PDB file of C-alpha atoms in Angstrom:
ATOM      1  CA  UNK A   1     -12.667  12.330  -8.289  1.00 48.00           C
ATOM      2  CA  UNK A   2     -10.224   9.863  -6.877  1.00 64.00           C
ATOM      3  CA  UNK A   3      -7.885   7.701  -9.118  1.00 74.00           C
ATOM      4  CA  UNK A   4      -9.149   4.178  -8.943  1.00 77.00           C
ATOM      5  CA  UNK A   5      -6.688   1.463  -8.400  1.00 80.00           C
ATOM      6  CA  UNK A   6      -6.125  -0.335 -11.509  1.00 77.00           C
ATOM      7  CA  UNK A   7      -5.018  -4.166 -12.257  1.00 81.00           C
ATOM      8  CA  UNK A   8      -1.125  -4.641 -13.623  1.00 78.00           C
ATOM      9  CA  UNK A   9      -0.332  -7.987 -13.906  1.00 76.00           C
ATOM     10  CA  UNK A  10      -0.656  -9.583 -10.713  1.00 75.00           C
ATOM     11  CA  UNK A  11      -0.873  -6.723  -8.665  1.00 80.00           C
ATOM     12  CA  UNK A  12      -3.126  -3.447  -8.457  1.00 81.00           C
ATOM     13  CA  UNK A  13      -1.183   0.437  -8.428  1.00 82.00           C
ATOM     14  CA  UNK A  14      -2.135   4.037  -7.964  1.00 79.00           C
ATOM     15  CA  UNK A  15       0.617   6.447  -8.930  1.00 77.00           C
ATOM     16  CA  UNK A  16       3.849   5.221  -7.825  1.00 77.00           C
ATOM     17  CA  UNK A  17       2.301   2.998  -5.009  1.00 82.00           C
ATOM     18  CA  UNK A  18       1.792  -0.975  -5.985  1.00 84.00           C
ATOM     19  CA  UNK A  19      -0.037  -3.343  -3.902  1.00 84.00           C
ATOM     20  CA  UNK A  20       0.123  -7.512  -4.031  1.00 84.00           C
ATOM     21  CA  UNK A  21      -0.295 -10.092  -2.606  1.00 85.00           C
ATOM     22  CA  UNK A  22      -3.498  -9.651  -0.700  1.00 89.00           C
ATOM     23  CA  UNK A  23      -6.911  -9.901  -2.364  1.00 90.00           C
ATOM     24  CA  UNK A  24      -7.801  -7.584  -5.225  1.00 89.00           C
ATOM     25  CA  UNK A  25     -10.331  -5.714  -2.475  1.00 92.00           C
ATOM     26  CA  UNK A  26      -7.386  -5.870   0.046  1.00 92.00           C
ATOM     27  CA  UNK A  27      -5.266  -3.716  -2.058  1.00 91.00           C
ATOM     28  CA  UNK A  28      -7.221  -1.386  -3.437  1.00 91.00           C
ATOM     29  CA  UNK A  29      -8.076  -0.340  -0.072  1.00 93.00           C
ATOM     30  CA  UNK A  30      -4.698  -0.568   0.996  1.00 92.00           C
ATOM     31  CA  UNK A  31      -3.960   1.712  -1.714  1.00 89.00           C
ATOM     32  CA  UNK A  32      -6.189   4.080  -1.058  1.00 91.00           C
ATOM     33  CA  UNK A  33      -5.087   4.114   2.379  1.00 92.00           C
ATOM     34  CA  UNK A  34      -1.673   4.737   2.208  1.00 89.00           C
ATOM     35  CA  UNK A  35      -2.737   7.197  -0.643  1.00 86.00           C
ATOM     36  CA  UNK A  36      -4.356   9.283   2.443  1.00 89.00           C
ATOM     37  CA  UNK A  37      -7.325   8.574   1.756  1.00 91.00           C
ATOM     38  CA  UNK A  38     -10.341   8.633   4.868  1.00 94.00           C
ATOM     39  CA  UNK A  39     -12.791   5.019   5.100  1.00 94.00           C
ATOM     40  CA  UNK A  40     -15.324   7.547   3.246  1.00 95.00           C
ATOM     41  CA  UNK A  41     -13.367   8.626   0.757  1.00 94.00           C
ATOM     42  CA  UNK A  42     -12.057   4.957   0.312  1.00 94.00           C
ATOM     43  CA  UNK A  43     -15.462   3.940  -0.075  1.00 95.00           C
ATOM     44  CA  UNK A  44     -16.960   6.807  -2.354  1.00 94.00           C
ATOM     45  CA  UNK A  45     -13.802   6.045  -4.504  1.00 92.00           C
ATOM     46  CA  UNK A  46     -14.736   2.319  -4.626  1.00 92.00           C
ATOM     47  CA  UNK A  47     -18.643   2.501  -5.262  1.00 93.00           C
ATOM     48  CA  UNK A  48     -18.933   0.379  -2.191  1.00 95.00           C
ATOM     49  CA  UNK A  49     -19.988   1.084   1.551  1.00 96.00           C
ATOM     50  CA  UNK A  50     -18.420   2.259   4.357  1.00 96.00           C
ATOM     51  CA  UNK A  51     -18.957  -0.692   6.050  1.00 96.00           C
ATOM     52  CA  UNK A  52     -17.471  -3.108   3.695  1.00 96.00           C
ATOM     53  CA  UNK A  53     -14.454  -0.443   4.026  1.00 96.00           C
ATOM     54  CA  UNK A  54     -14.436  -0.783   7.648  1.00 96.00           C
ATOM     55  CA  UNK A  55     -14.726  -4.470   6.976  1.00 96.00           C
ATOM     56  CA  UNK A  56     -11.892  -4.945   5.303  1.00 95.00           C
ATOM     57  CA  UNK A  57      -9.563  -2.280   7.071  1.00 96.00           C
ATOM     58  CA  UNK A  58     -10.120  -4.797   9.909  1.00 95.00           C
ATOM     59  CA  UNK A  59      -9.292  -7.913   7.915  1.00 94.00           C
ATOM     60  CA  UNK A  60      -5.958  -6.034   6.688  1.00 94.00           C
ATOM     61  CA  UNK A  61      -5.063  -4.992  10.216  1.00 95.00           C
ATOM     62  CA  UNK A  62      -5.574  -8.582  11.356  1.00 94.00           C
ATOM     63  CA  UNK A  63      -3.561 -10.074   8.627  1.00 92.00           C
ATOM     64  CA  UNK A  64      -0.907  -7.825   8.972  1.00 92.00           C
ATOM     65  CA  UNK A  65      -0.730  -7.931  12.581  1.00 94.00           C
ATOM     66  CA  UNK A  66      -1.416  -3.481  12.703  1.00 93.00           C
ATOM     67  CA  UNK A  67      -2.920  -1.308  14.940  1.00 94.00           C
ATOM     68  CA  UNK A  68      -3.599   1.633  13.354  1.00 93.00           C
ATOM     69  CA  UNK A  69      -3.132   2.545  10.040  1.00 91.00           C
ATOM     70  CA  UNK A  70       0.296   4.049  10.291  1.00 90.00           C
ATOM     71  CA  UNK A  71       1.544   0.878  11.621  1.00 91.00           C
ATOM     72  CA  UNK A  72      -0.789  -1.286   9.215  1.00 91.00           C
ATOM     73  CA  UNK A  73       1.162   0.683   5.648  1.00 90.00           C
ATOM     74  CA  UNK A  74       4.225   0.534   8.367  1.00 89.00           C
ATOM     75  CA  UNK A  75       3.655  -3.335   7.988  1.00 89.00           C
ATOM     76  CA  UNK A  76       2.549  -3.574   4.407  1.00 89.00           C
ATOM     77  CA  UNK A  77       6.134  -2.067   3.002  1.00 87.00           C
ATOM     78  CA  UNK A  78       8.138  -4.188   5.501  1.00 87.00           C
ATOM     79  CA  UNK A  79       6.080  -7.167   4.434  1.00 85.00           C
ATOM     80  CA  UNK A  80       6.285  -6.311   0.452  1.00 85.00           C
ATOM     81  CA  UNK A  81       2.515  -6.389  -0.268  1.00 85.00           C
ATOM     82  CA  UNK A  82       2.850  -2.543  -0.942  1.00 85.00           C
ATOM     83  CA  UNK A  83       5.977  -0.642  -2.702  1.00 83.00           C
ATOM     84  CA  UNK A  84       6.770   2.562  -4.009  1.00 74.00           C
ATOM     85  CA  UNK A  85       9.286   1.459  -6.891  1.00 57.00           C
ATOM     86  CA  UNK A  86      10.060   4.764  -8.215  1.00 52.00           C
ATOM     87  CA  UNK A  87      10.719   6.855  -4.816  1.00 49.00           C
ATOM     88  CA  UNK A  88      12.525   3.431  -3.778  1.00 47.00           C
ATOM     89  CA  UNK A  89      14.592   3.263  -7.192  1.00 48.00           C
ATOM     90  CA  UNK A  90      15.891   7.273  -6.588  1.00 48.00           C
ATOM     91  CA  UNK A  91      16.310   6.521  -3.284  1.00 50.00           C
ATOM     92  CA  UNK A  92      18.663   3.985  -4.363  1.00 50.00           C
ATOM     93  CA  UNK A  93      20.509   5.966  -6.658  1.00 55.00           C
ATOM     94  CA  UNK A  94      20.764   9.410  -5.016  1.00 52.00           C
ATOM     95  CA  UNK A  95      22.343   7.028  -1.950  1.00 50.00           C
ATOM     96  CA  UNK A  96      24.034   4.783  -4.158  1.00 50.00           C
ATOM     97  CA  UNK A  97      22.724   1.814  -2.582  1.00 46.00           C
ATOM     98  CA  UNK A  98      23.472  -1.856  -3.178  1.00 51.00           C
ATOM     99  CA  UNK A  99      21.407  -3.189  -0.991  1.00 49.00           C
ATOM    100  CA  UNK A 100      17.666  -1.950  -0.849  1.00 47.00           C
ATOM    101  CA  UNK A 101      17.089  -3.701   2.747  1.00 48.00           C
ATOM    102  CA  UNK A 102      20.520  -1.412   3.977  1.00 49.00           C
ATOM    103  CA  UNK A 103      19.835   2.360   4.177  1.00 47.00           C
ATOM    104  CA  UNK A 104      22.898   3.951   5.038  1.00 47.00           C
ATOM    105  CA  UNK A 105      23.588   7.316   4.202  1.00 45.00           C
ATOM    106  CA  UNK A 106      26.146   7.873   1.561  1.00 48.00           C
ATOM    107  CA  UNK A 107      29.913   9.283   3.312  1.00 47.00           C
TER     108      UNK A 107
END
């Protein structure tokens, strides 16, 4: 079985990926998503239909301006409603960056 999204704070996570900012629905499927999951999966995962899946896929791609769902988790990092703190954090230090917008590579 999946791992369900689960509540921290003010935001919901799965693994390393946290999502906020959007409805608790929104990112839990958002999650999901950018976990790899398919609509079906999503929705077996949630307990919930495919259509209501569907439903809100559309809602999130409208919101966040997407068109597909490579561009929509594109578009959910850039916008912060999803993050990956600990791949961002090594990222960080392996590069030894100040600046998490600036991703130079180290000389």
């Amino acid at each position: 079985m999946n791992q369900l999204p689960h509540r921290t704070g003010n935001s919901y996570s799965v693994g390393n990926l946290i999502a906020d900012g959007l409805t608790p629905r929104e990112c839990q499927v958002l999650l999901l998503r950018a976990s790899g999951l398919s609509g079906k999966a999503i929705a077996k995962t949630l307990q919930c239909s495919a259509s209501n899946v569907a439903q809100t896929m559309s809602v999130l791609f409208f919101k966040l301006k997407a068109n597909s769902s490579t561009d929509l988790i594109t578009k959910a990092f850039i916008a912060k409603h999803l993050r990956m703190l600990s791949v961002m954090l090594l990222m960080m230090c392996g590069a030894n960056i100040q600046d998490p917008t600036t991703f130079a590579r180290p000389t």
